[in-house]
Short mmCIF file of C-alpha atoms and ligand atoms in Angstrom, two decimals:
data_model
loop_
_atom_site.label_atom_id
_atom_site.label_comp_id
_atom_site.label_asym_id
_atom_site.label_seq_id
_atom_site.Cartn_x
_atom_site.Cartn_y
_atom_site.Cartn_z
CA MET A 1 0.24 0.28 0.24
CA PRO A 2 1.53 3.27 -1.18
CA ARG A 3 2.48 5.84 2.24
CA PRO A 4 0.15 8.72 1.87
CA PRO A 5 1.94 11.96 1.22
CA ALA A 6 4.54 13.82 4.56
CA LEU A 7 7.30 16.56 5.36
CA SER A 8 9.90 15.01 5.86
CA PRO A 9 13.67 17.48 7.04
CA SER A 10 15.29 16.88 3.81
CA ARG A 11 11.65 16.87 1.15
CA ALA A 12 11.22 21.42 3.32
CA GLY A 13 14.07 22.00 2.85
CA ASP A 14 14.40 20.96 -1.25
CA PHE A 15 11.23 23.30 -1.19
CA GLN A 16 12.59 26.01 0.57
CA GLN A 17 15.80 26.06 -2.08
CA CYS A 18 13.68 25.52 -4.86
CA PRO A 19 10.44 24.67 -5.49
CA LEU A 20 11.02 23.37 -8.96
CA LEU A 21 13.66 20.87 -7.68
CA PHE A 22 10.96 19.56 -4.61
CA ARG A 23 8.43 18.65 -7.69
CA TYR A 24 11.41 17.04 -9.51
CA ARG A 25 12.67 14.44 -6.52
CA THR A 26 9.30 14.01 -4.50
CA VAL A 27 6.15 14.04 -7.60
CA ASP A 28 8.16 13.88 -10.49
CA ARG A 29 10.47 11.48 -8.90
CA LEU A 30 13.02 11.81 -11.20
CA PRO A 31 16.46 9.06 -10.90
CA GLU A 32 19.99 10.86 -9.88
CA ALA A 33 22.89 9.68 -10.19
CA PRO A 34 24.26 8.92 -6.80
CA SER A 35 26.88 10.16 -5.67
CA ALA A 36 29.94 9.63 -3.54
CA ALA A 37 29.72 12.34 -1.37
CA ALA A 38 26.47 10.93 -0.62
CA THR A 39 27.00 7.29 -0.53
CA LEU A 40 30.41 7.64 1.36
CA GLY A 41 27.55 9.12 4.04
CA THR A 42 24.84 5.87 4.06
CA LEU A 43 27.81 3.66 3.96
CA VAL A 44 29.50 5.40 7.49
CA HIS A 45 25.92 5.49 9.14
CA ALA A 46 25.53 2.27 8.62
CA VAL A 47 28.50 1.11 9.93
CA LEU A 48 28.15 3.23 12.96
CA GLU A 49 24.68 2.02 13.13
CA LYS A 50 25.68 -1.91 13.36
CA LEU A 51 28.95 -0.83 15.14
CA TYR A 52 26.01 -0.56 18.47
CA ASP A 53 25.20 -4.33 17.88
CA LEU A 54 28.57 -5.62 19.54
CA PRO A 55 28.90 -5.92 23.90
CA PRO A 56 30.57 -2.11 24.56
CA ARG A 57 33.86 -3.72 24.72
CA GLU A 58 34.28 -5.07 21.35
CA ARG A 59 33.02 -0.89 20.27
CA THR A 60 36.72 -0.27 19.43
CA VAL A 61 37.90 2.42 16.30
CA GLY A 62 40.40 -0.67 14.67
CA ALA A 63 35.88 -2.86 14.75
CA ALA A 64 34.05 -0.15 12.95
CA GLN A 65 37.24 0.41 10.62
CA ASP A 66 37.00 -3.42 10.07
CA ARG A 67 33.81 -3.78 9.25
CA LEU A 68 33.90 -0.55 6.01
CA GLU A 69 34.78 -2.30 3.50
CA PRO A 70 32.62 -5.52 3.73
CA GLN A 71 29.88 -3.21 4.55
CA TRP A 72 30.27 -1.58 0.86
CA ARG A 73 30.78 -4.81 -0.31
CA ALA A 74 27.10 -5.73 0.97
CA MET A 75 26.46 -2.49 -0.83
CA LEU A 76 27.58 -3.20 -4.22
CA GLU A 77 25.79 -6.31 -3.98
CA LYS A 78 22.69 -4.40 -3.90
CA GLN A 79 23.18 -1.45 -5.55
CA PRO A 80 25.76 -2.25 -8.22
CA ASP A 81 25.20 0.64 -10.22
CA LEU A 82 27.36 2.42 -6.95
CA ALA A 83 30.32 0.68 -8.76
CA GLU A 84 30.55 3.13 -11.27
CA LEU A 85 30.58 6.22 -8.42
CA HIS A 86 35.27 5.25 -8.88
CA ALA A 87 36.70 5.88 -12.02
CA ASP A 88 39.05 2.39 -10.67
CA ALA A 89 40.54 0.59 -7.56
CA SER A 90 43.13 3.00 -6.60
CA ALA A 91 40.46 5.74 -6.35
CA GLU A 92 38.31 2.85 -4.51
CA ALA A 93 40.60 2.71 -2.18
CA ALA A 94 41.04 6.44 -1.77
CA TRP A 95 37.84 6.47 -0.68
CA LEU A 96 37.14 4.16 1.43
CA ALA A 97 40.54 5.07 3.52
CA ASP A 98 38.05 8.98 4.27
CA GLY A 99 35.49 6.02 5.27
CA ARG A 100 37.93 4.93 7.43
CA ALA A 101 39.01 8.80 8.72
CA ARG A 102 35.78 10.03 8.75
CA LEU A 103 35.23 6.45 11.89
CA ALA A 104 38.49 7.60 13.91
CA THR A 105 36.95 11.35 14.46
CA TYR A 106 33.94 9.80 15.65
CA PHE A 107 35.75 8.42 18.30
CA GLU A 108 37.76 11.18 18.98
CA LEU A 109 33.50 12.60 19.40
CA GLU A 110 32.59 9.88 21.80
CA ASN A 111 32.90 7.26 23.44
CA PRO A 112 30.63 4.28 21.98
CA GLN A 113 32.17 2.17 25.13
CA ARG A 114 29.85 4.46 27.04
CA LEU A 115 26.29 4.80 25.84
CA GLU A 116 23.55 1.90 25.36
CA PRO A 117 21.24 3.80 22.36
CA ALA A 118 17.25 3.33 22.99
CA GLY A 119 17.13 3.69 19.37
CA ARG A 120 19.00 3.49 15.60
CA GLU A 121 17.70 4.55 12.70
CA GLU A 122 14.46 5.35 14.19
CA PHE A 123 11.95 5.62 12.01
CA VAL A 124 9.53 8.33 13.03
CA GLU A 125 6.48 9.42 11.71
CA LEU A 126 3.74 11.92 13.42
CA GLN A 127 0.79 13.51 12.51
CA LEU A 128 -0.05 17.37 13.23
CA GLU A 129 -3.37 18.39 13.94
CA ASP A 130 -5.09 20.08 11.10
CA GLY A 131 -1.19 19.73 8.74
CA PRO A 132 0.71 17.76 7.17
CA LEU A 133 2.08 14.03 8.43
CA LEU A 134 6.16 14.60 9.62
CA ARG A 135 8.36 12.01 8.84
CA GLY A 136 11.97 11.15 9.21
CA ILE A 137 14.92 8.49 10.11
CA ILE A 138 16.14 9.94 13.66
CA ASP A 139 20.37 8.32 13.93
CA ARG A 140 20.28 8.11 16.92
CA ILE A 141 18.09 8.50 20.37
CA ASP A 142 19.72 8.48 24.00
CA ILE A 143 17.68 8.16 27.47
CA ALA A 144 19.76 8.94 30.30
CA PRO A 145 18.97 7.06 33.68
CA ASP A 146 16.96 10.82 34.54
CA GLY A 147 14.59 9.80 31.27
CA SER A 148 16.50 13.21 29.56
CA ILE A 149 16.24 12.68 25.94
CA ARG A 150 19.56 13.41 23.15
CA ILE A 151 18.66 13.31 19.57
CA VAL A 152 22.76 12.54 17.73
CA ASP A 153 22.50 12.94 14.02
CA TYR A 154 25.83 12.22 12.17
CA LYS A 155 27.11 14.63 9.16
CA THR A 156 30.00 13.30 7.19
CA GLY A 157 30.35 16.41 5.62
CA LYS A 158 32.04 18.91 7.03
CA THR A 159 31.16 21.88 10.37
CA PRO A 160 28.98 24.55 7.76
CA ASP A 161 30.25 28.10 8.93
CA PRO A 162 27.63 29.19 11.09
CA ARG A 163 28.11 32.96 9.34
CA TYR A 164 26.56 31.17 6.37
CA GLY A 165 25.65 27.60 7.38
CA GLU A 166 23.77 25.59 9.94
CA LYS A 167 19.82 26.84 9.05
CA LYS A 168 19.70 23.39 7.60
CA GLU A 169 20.97 21.29 10.44
CA ARG A 170 19.05 23.63 12.74
CA PHE A 171 15.98 22.80 10.77
CA GLN A 172 16.10 19.52 10.90
CA MET A 173 17.28 18.74 14.41
CA ARG A 174 14.15 21.27 15.71
CA PHE A 175 11.49 19.28 13.38
CA TYR A 176 13.47 16.00 14.98
CA ALA A 177 13.05 17.31 18.31
CA LEU A 178 8.85 18.57 18.00
CA VAL A 179 8.47 15.21 16.80
CA VAL A 180 9.99 12.94 19.20
CA GLU A 181 8.80 16.00 21.92
CA ARG A 182 5.62 15.25 20.49
CA LEU A 183 5.36 11.42 20.49
CA ARG A 184 6.95 10.53 24.31
CA ALA A 185 5.82 13.58 25.72
CA ARG A 186 9.04 14.78 27.17
CA ARG A 187 11.22 17.37 25.24
CA PRO A 188 14.47 16.32 24.05
CA ALA A 189 17.26 17.89 26.12
CA LEU A 190 19.99 18.23 23.57
CA LEU A 191 20.47 17.73 19.69
CA GLN A 192 23.74 17.37 19.50
CA LEU A 193 24.73 17.05 15.25
CA LEU A 194 28.00 15.73 15.09
CA PHE A 195 30.42 16.37 12.07
CA LEU A 196 33.60 13.31 10.69
CA LYS A 197 34.37 15.31 8.31
CA ASP A 198 36.30 18.08 10.64
CA GLY A 199 35.27 16.92 14.60
CA GLY A 200 33.25 19.53 14.47
CA ARG A 201 30.05 19.75 17.20
CA LEU A 202 26.81 20.85 16.96
CA GLU A 203 24.43 21.57 20.52
CA ILE A 204 21.43 23.22 20.75
CA ARG A 205 18.89 23.41 24.11
CA PRO A 206 15.21 23.75 22.66
CA THR A 207 13.20 25.50 24.75
CA GLY A 208 9.51 25.56 24.11
CA ASP A 209 9.65 28.89 22.04
CA ASP A 210 12.16 27.04 20.02
CA ILE A 211 8.86 23.83 19.92
CA ALA A 212 6.29 26.59 18.63
CA ARG A 213 8.63 27.64 16.49
CA ILE A 214 10.09 25.07 14.20
CA GLU A 215 6.07 24.26 14.44
CA HIS A 216 4.75 27.76 12.47
CA GLU A 217 7.11 26.86 9.80
CA ILE A 218 7.25 23.63 8.82
CA ARG A 219 2.99 24.69 8.88
CA GLU A 220 4.17 28.01 6.96
CA ILE A 221 6.26 25.61 4.52
CA TRP A 222 3.35 22.36 4.05
CA ALA A 223 0.74 25.59 3.46
CA GLU A 224 3.32 27.00 0.42
CA ILE A 225 3.40 23.36 -0.67
CA THR A 226 -0.25 22.85 -1.07
CA ALA A 227 -0.69 25.97 -2.84
CA ALA A 228 2.40 25.29 -5.65
CA ALA A 229 0.29 22.12 -6.06
CA GLU A 230 -2.98 23.44 -6.30
CA ALA A 231 -1.65 25.99 -8.26
CA GLY A 232 -0.15 23.49 -10.23
CA ARG A 233 2.84 25.57 -10.65
CA PHE A 234 6.64 24.55 -9.15
CA ARG A 235 8.70 27.98 -9.82
CA THR A 236 12.21 27.89 -10.31
CA ARG A 237 14.95 29.32 -6.80
CA ARG A 238 17.80 30.23 -8.91
CA SER A 239 20.67 30.21 -6.14
CA ALA A 240 24.38 29.03 -6.30
CA LEU A 241 22.82 25.65 -4.68
CA CYS A 242 21.96 25.55 -8.59
CA GLY A 243 25.40 23.95 -9.44
CA TRP A 244 24.42 21.22 -7.57
CA CYS A 245 21.26 20.38 -8.76
CA SER A 246 21.26 17.53 -10.96
CA PHE A 247 17.18 18.81 -13.39
CA GLN A 248 19.15 21.25 -14.83
CA ALA A 249 18.29 20.10 -18.33
CA GLN A 250 14.55 19.91 -17.35
CA CYS A 251 15.26 23.44 -15.69
CA PRO A 252 14.25 26.99 -17.57
CA GLU A 253 17.02 28.88 -15.89
CA PHE A 254 19.09 26.90 -17.22
CA GLY A 255 17.70 26.74 -21.36
CA GLY A 256 15.80 23.74 -20.37
CA THR A 257 12.12 22.75 -20.54
CA GLU A 258 10.31 22.10 -17.68
CA LEU A 259 8.46 19.13 -18.05
CA PRO A 260 4.94 18.61 -18.09
CA LEU A 261 3.20 18.42 -14.77
CA ASP A 262 1.57 14.81 -13.90
CA PRO A 263 -1.82 15.78 -11.32
CA ASP A 264 -2.33 12.50 -10.62
CA ALA A 265 1.48 11.93 -9.33
CA VAL A 266 1.02 15.31 -7.26
CA GLU A 267 -2.37 13.90 -5.99
CA ARG A 268 -0.13 10.84 -4.90
CA ALA A 269 2.36 12.68 -3.82
CA LEU A 270 1.32 16.02 -1.87
CA GLY A 271 -2.58 14.55 -1.31
CA VAL A 272 -4.08 17.69 -3.32
CA ARG A 273 -5.30 18.00 -6.81
CA PRO A 274 -4.49 21.14 -9.07
CA ALA A 275 -7.57 22.53 -9.58
CA THR A 276 -6.63 23.21 -13.49
CA ALA A 277 -7.10 19.02 -13.85
S1 SF4 B 1 18.87 24.64 -11.19
FE1 SF4 B 1 18.30 25.38 -9.83
S2 SF4 B 1 16.30 27.04 -10.35
FE2 SF4 B 1 16.88 25.03 -12.32
S3 SF4 B 1 15.60 23.03 -10.32
FE3 SF4 B 1 17.16 23.00 -9.95
S4 SF4 B 1 17.83 23.63 -7.99
FE4 SF4 B 1 15.63 25.18 -9.51
#
């Protein structure tokens, strides 16, 4: 059975970046070539998740690094086209070495022998009253003996410059804080992002105002998404990020032709049918 339409932090981020990008990803579900950076993120996340299957004393940096390559081979078996990410064996070896370095950095930030996560890669869903269904996957949830909740997210990139970045990361963490607070009837005490490229850490202690603001922001984004869907019009929003967009060939900003909109696909993805359809 298809899942009902929902909003995740990355979908909301796509729409804020560019409504047409959002449409191509969420409504048209156009295929995108996997990137080496994103795949490294998936791989390192999988290793860190499984690390906690080991008894605490065996959670060493060597044990994590030893699991990287077998995990990569398992990913390749499921998705053989990932082999195209690397031009040759030495490029693949350098990429795996980057992955091992990320894992070593993780151990500088935390001691997994002292942690017993309450949730790993936890799928969460929350229906906002008179609003969207919120959905996401939380890398890790820790619960202290006194019941305090900590939400942890791993990033394989570097710490964003607070002058220009962080907005996306803060949005994502506050989004999860709202969802966890409603699901567990307790506000998370700490939201923690760990940046495994340079060992940076971003911590947020969410307040009631933060939660109220993020709920308001999410409702506004959802209202804009449904308005675009009803109008059958997803505008372009050109920015420096267009350089990383997979859809320039279908984007009028770059001389491409916008693909015709399929009203059924809009309804399936967003639960709203364009008024013109
Ligand atoms: S190239 Fe830029 S403007 Fe065009 S769809 Fe992608 S993000 Fe939007």
